[in-house]
Coordinates of C-alpha atoms in Angstrom, one line a residue:
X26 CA 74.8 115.0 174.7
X27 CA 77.9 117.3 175.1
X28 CA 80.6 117.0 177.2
X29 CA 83.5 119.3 178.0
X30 CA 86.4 117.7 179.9
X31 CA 89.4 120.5 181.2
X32 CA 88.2 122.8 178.3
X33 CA 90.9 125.1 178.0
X34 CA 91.5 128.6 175.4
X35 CA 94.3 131.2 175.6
X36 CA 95.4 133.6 173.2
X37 CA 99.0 134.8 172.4
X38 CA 102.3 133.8 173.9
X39 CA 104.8 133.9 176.9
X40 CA 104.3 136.6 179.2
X41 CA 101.7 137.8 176.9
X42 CA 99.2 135.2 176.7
X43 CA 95.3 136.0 178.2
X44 CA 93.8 132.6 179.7
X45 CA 89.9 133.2 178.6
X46 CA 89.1 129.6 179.4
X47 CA 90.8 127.6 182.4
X48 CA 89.8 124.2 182.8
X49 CA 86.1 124.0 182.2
X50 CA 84.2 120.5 183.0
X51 CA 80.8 119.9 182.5
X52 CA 77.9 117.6 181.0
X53 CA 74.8 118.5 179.2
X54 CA 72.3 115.4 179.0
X55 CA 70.1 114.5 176.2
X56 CA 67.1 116.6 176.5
X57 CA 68.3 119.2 179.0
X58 CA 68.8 122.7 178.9
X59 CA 71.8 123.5 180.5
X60 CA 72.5 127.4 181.1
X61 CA 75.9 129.3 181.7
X62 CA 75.6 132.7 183.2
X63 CA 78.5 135.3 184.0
X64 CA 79.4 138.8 183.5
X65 CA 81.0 140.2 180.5
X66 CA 84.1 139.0 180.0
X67 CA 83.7 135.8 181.9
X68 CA 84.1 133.7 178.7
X69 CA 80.5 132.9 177.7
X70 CA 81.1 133.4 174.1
X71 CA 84.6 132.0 173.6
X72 CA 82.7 128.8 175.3
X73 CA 79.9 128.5 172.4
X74 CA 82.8 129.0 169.6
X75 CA 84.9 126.3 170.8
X76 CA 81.4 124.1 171.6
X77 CA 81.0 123.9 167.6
X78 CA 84.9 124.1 166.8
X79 CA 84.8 127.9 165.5
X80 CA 87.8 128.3 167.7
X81 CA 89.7 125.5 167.9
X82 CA 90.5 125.0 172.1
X83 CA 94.0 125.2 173.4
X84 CA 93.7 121.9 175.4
X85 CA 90.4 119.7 176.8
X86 CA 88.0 118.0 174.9
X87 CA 84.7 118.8 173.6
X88 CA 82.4 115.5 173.0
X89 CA 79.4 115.9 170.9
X90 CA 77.4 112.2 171.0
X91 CA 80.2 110.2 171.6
X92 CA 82.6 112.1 169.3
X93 CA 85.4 113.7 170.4
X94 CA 85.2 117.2 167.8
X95 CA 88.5 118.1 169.2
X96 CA 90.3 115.0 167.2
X97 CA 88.5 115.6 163.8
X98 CA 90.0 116.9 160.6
X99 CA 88.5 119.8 159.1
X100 CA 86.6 117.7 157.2
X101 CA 85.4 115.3 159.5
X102 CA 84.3 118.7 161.6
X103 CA 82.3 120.1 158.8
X104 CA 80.5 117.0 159.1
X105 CA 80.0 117.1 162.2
X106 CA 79.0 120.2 162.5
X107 CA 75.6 119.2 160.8
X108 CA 74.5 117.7 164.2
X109 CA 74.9 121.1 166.2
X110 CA 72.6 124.4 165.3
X111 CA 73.5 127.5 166.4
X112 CA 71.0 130.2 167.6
X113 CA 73.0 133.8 167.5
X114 CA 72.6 136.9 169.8
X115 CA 71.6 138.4 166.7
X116 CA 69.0 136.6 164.3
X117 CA 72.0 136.7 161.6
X118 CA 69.2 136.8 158.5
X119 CA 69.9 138.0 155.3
X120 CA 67.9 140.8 154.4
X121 CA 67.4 140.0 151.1
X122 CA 66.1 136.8 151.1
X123 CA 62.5 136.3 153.2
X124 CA 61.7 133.8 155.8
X125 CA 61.7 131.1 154.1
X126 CA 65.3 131.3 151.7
X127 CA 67.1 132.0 155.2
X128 CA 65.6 128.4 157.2
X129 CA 66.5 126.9 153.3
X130 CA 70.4 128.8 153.2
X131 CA 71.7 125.5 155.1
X132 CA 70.0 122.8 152.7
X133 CA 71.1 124.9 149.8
X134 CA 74.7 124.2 151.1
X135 CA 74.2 120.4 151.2
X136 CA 72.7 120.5 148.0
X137 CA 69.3 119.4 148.9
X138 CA 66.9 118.9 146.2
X139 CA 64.2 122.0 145.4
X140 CA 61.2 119.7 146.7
X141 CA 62.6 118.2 149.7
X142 CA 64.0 121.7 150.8
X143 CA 60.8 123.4 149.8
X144 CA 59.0 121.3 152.2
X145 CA 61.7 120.8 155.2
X146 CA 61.5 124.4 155.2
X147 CA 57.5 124.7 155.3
X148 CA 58.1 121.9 157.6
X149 CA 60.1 124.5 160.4
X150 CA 58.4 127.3 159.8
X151 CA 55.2 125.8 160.8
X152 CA 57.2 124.2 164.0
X153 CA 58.2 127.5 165.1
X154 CA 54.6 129.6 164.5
X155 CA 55.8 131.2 161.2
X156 CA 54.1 129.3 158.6
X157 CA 52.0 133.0 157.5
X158 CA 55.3 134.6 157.5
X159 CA 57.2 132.4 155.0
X160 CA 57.4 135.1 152.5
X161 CA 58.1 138.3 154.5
X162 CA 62.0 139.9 154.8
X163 CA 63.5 140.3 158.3
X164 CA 62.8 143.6 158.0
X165 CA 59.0 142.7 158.4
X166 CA 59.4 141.1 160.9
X167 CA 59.5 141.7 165.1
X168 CA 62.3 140.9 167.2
X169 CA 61.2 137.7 168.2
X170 CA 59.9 136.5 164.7
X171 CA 63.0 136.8 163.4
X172 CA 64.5 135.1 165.9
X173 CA 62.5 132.1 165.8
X174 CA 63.3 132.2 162.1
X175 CA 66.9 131.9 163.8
X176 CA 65.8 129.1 165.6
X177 CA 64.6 127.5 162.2
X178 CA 67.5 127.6 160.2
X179 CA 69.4 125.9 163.6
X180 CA 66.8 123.4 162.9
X181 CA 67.3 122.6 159.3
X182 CA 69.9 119.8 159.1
X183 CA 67.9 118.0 161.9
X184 CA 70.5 118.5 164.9
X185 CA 71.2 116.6 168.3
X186 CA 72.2 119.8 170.1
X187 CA 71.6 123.7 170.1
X188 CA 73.7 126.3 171.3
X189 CA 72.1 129.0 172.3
X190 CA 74.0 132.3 172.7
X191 CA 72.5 135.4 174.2
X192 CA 69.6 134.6 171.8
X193 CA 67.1 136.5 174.1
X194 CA 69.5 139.5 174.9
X195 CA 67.4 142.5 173.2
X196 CA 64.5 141.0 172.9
X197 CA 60.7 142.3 174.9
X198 CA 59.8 140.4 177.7
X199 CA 57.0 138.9 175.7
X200 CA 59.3 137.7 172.9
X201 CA 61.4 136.3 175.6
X202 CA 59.2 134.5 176.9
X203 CA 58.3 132.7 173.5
X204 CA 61.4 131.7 172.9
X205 CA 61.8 130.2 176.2
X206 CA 58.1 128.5 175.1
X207 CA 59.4 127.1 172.1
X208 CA 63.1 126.2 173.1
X209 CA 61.2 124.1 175.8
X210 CA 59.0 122.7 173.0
X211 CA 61.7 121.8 170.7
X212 CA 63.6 120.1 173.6
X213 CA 60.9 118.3 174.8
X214 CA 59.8 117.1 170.8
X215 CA 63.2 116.4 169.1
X216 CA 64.8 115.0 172.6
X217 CA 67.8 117.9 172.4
X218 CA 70.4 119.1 174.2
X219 CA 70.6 123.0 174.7
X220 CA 73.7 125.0 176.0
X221 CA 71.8 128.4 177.0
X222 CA 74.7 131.2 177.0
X223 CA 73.2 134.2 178.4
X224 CA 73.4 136.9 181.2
X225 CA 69.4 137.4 182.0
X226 CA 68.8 135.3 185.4
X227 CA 65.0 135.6 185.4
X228 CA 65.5 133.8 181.9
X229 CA 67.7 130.9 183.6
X230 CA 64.8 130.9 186.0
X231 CA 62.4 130.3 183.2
X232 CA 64.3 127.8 180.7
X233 CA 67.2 125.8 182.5
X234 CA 67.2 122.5 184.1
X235 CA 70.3 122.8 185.8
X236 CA 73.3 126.2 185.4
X237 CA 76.6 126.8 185.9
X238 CA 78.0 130.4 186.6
X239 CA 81.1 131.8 184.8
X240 CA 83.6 133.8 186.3
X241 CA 87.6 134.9 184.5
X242 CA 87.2 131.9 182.3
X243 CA 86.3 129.6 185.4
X244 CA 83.3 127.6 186.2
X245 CA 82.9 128.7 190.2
X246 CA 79.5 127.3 190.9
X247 CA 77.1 124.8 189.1
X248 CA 73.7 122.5 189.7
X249 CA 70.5 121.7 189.1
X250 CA 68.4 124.9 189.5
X251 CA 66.0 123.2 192.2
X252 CA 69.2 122.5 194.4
X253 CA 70.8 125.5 194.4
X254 CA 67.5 127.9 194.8
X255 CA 67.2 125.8 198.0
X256 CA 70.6 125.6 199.3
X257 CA 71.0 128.6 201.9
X258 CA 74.6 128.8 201.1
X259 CA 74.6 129.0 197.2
X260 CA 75.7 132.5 196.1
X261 CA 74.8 131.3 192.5
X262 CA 71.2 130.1 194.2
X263 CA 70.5 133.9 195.5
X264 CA 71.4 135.4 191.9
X265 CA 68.6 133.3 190.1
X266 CA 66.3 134.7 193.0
X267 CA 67.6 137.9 194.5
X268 CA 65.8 139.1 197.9
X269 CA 63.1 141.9 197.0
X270 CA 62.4 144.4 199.7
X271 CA 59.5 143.8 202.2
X272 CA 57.5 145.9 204.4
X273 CA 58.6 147.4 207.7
X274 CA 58.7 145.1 210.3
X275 CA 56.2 146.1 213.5
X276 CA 57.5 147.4 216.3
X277 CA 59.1 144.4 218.8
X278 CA 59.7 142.7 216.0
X279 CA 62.4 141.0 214.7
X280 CA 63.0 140.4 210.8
X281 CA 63.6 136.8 209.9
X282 CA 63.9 135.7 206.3
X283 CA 63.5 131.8 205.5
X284 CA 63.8 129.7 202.5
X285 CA 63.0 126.3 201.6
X286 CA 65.2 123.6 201.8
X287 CA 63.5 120.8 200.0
X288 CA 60.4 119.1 198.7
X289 CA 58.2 118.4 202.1
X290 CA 57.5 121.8 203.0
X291 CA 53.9 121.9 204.2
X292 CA 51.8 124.4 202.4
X293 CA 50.9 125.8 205.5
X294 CA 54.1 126.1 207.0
X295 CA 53.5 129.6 208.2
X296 CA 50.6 128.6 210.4
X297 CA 52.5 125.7 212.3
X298 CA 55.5 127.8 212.6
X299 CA 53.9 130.1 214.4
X300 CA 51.7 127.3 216.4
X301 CA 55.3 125.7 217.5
X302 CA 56.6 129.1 218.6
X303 CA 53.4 129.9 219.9
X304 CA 53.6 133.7 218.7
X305 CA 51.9 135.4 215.9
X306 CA 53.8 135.9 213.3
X307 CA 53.9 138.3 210.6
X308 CA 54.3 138.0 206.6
X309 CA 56.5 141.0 205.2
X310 CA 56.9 139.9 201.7
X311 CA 57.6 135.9 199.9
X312 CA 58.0 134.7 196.9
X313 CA 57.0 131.1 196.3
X314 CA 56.6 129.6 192.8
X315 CA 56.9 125.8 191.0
X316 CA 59.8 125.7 188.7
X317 CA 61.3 122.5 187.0
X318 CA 57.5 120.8 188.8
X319 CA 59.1 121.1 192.3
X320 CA 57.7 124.0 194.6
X321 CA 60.2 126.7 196.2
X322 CA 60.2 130.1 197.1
X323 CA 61.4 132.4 200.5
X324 CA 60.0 135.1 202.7
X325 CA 60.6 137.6 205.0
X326 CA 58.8 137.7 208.1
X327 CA 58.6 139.5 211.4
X328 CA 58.9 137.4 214.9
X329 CA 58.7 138.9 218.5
X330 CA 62.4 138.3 220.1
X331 CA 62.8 134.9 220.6
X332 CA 65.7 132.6 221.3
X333 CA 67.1 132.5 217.9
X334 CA 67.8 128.8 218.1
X335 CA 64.1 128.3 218.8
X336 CA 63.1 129.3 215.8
X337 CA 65.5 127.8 213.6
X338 CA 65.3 124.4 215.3
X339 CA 61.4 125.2 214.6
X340 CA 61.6 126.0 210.9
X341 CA 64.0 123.4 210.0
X342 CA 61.4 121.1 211.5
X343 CA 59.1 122.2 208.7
X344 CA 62.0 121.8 205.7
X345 CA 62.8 125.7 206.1
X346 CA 66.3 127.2 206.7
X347 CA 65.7 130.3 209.1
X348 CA 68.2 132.9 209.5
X349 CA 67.6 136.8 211.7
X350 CA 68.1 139.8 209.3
X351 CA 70.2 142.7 210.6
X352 CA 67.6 145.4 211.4
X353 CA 67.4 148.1 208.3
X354 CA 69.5 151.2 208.8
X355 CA 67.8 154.3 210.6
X356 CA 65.1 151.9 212.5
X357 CA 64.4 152.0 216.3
X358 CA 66.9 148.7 216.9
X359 CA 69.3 149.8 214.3
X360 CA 69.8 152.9 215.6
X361 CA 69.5 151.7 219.6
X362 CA 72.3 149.1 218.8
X363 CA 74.9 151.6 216.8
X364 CA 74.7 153.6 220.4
X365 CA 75.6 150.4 222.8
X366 CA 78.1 149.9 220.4
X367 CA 79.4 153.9 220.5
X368 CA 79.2 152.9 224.5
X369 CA 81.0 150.1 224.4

């Protein structure tokens, strides 16, 4: 488990110092893959470096299973340390030593015997799909390869908790989507706890249990992915799933786009909906998809006018939030209301 309590990190002094972190609070549970998204700058990669204790936070705490790394000697962190593996933006191999001397680079440092590193190392290599690949060089090796070799030497002094930062940035959807494969595996297997540091939604979509987002060294918005994909008013929610454009909406139409709200939406909610409005209705474009095991998704439709409450009194009745989009610039209705308004 990690915990950050009122994580703080400036740099320099007086009228000079730059606040990069500002009171950060969050949890990450054993066995959960907890993402943190932002733009550049937010913070993201000041956050991993004082996770581990590479930078050394101004103020806050940062617990690690119970211990509090933010009390611990130098010593005592280097200790410590053992219990976190770090997966980099890049792989950070050696290229001159193959596969299997970079997984062995952190047993070497503990002085683990020949044998028992020889076959720890065969051990993760076979874990992460790379047990043909022992003796290649990075430089053999594809993107993703070395990455999981990455992911390997995270692995080698059997750690509680991964960080994980930007390790997908660069890499081919594909590759991408193996890691995600395999950081779900190694979650699921060894029981860990992942802090995912990256700026790719769709991969926050694919990986995370729960995310927070990242803004000038603040957390502004965080939850469970489930909850905020279905809560209407989550800015952080319509990020992970951003609105993709739909056809033109017939003519007498109006455009309505809904979204689900929680678990008990019928699978053939379109069909009642337009049984308790009794009026067709028209399907412009949806997305709807299973992620964490729980069903959600939204689409645009196209409803003859209507009292507006009708139809979101109607929806919500079916576990839908229903809200009227603003007709597309240059349309018929577009176009008819910019002149009442001129008129006006």
């Amino acid at each position: 488990m990690i915990g950050i309590e009122r994580l703080t990190k400036t740099y320099g002094h007086g009228a000079g110092t730059t606040v990069v972190l500002d009171g950060l609070d969050f949890t990450v549970g054993t066995g959960e893959i907890f993402a943190v998204v932002g733009p550049s700058g937010a913070g993201k990669t000041t956050l991993a470096q004082c996770v581990n204790l590479l930078e050394r936070p101004t103020s806050g705490s940062v617990t690690v299973n119970g211990v509090n790394l933010s009390r611990l000697t130098e010593r005592q962190l280097r200790v410590a340390r053992r219990r976190i593996g770090t997966i980099f933006q890049s792989d950070g191999l050696y290229s001159r030593r193959t596969a299997a001397q970079n997984v062995a680079l952190p047993l070497e440092y503990l002085g683990v015997t020949a044998a028992e590193s020889r076959n720890r190392v065969a051990e993760l290599l076979d874990r992460v799909g790379l047990s043909s690949r022992a003796s290649f060089y990075p430089h053999q090796l594809s993107g993703g390869q070395r990455q999981r070799v990455g992911i390997a030497r995270a692995l080698a002094l059997r750690p509680s908790v991964l960080l994980s930062d930007e390790a997908t940035s660069g890499l081919d959807p594909d590759s991408t989507a193996s890691i995600v494969e395999l950081l779900k595996e190694l979650r699921d297997d060894l029981d860990l706890s992942i802090l995912f540091i990256t700026h790719e939604m769709d991969t926050v979509l694919q990986v995370a249990d729960s995310v927070a987002r990242l803004e000038r060294g603040r957390i502004v918005e965080s939850g469970r992915i489930v909850d905020l994909l279905r809560d209407p008013h989550s800015v952080l929610g319509r990020s992970l799933r951003p609105r993709r454009d739909a056809e033109a909406a017939p003519a007498g139409t109006e455009r309505w786009f809904v979204g689900y709200t929680h678990s008990a939406v019928p699978a053939d909610w379109l069909i009642r909906l337009a049984a308790d409005l009794d009026s067709p209705i028209h399907l412009l474009g949806a997305s709807i998809e299973t992620v964490s095991g729980e069903t959600v998704g939204h689409a645009t439709l196209a409803v003859p006018a209507l009292e507006p409450g009708r139809i979101e009194a109607a929806a919500r009745a079916l576990g839908l939030d229903a809200r009227r989009l603003p007709a597309p610039a240059g349309s018929a209705p577009a176009l008819a209301a910019a002149a009442l308004e001129r008129v006006a």
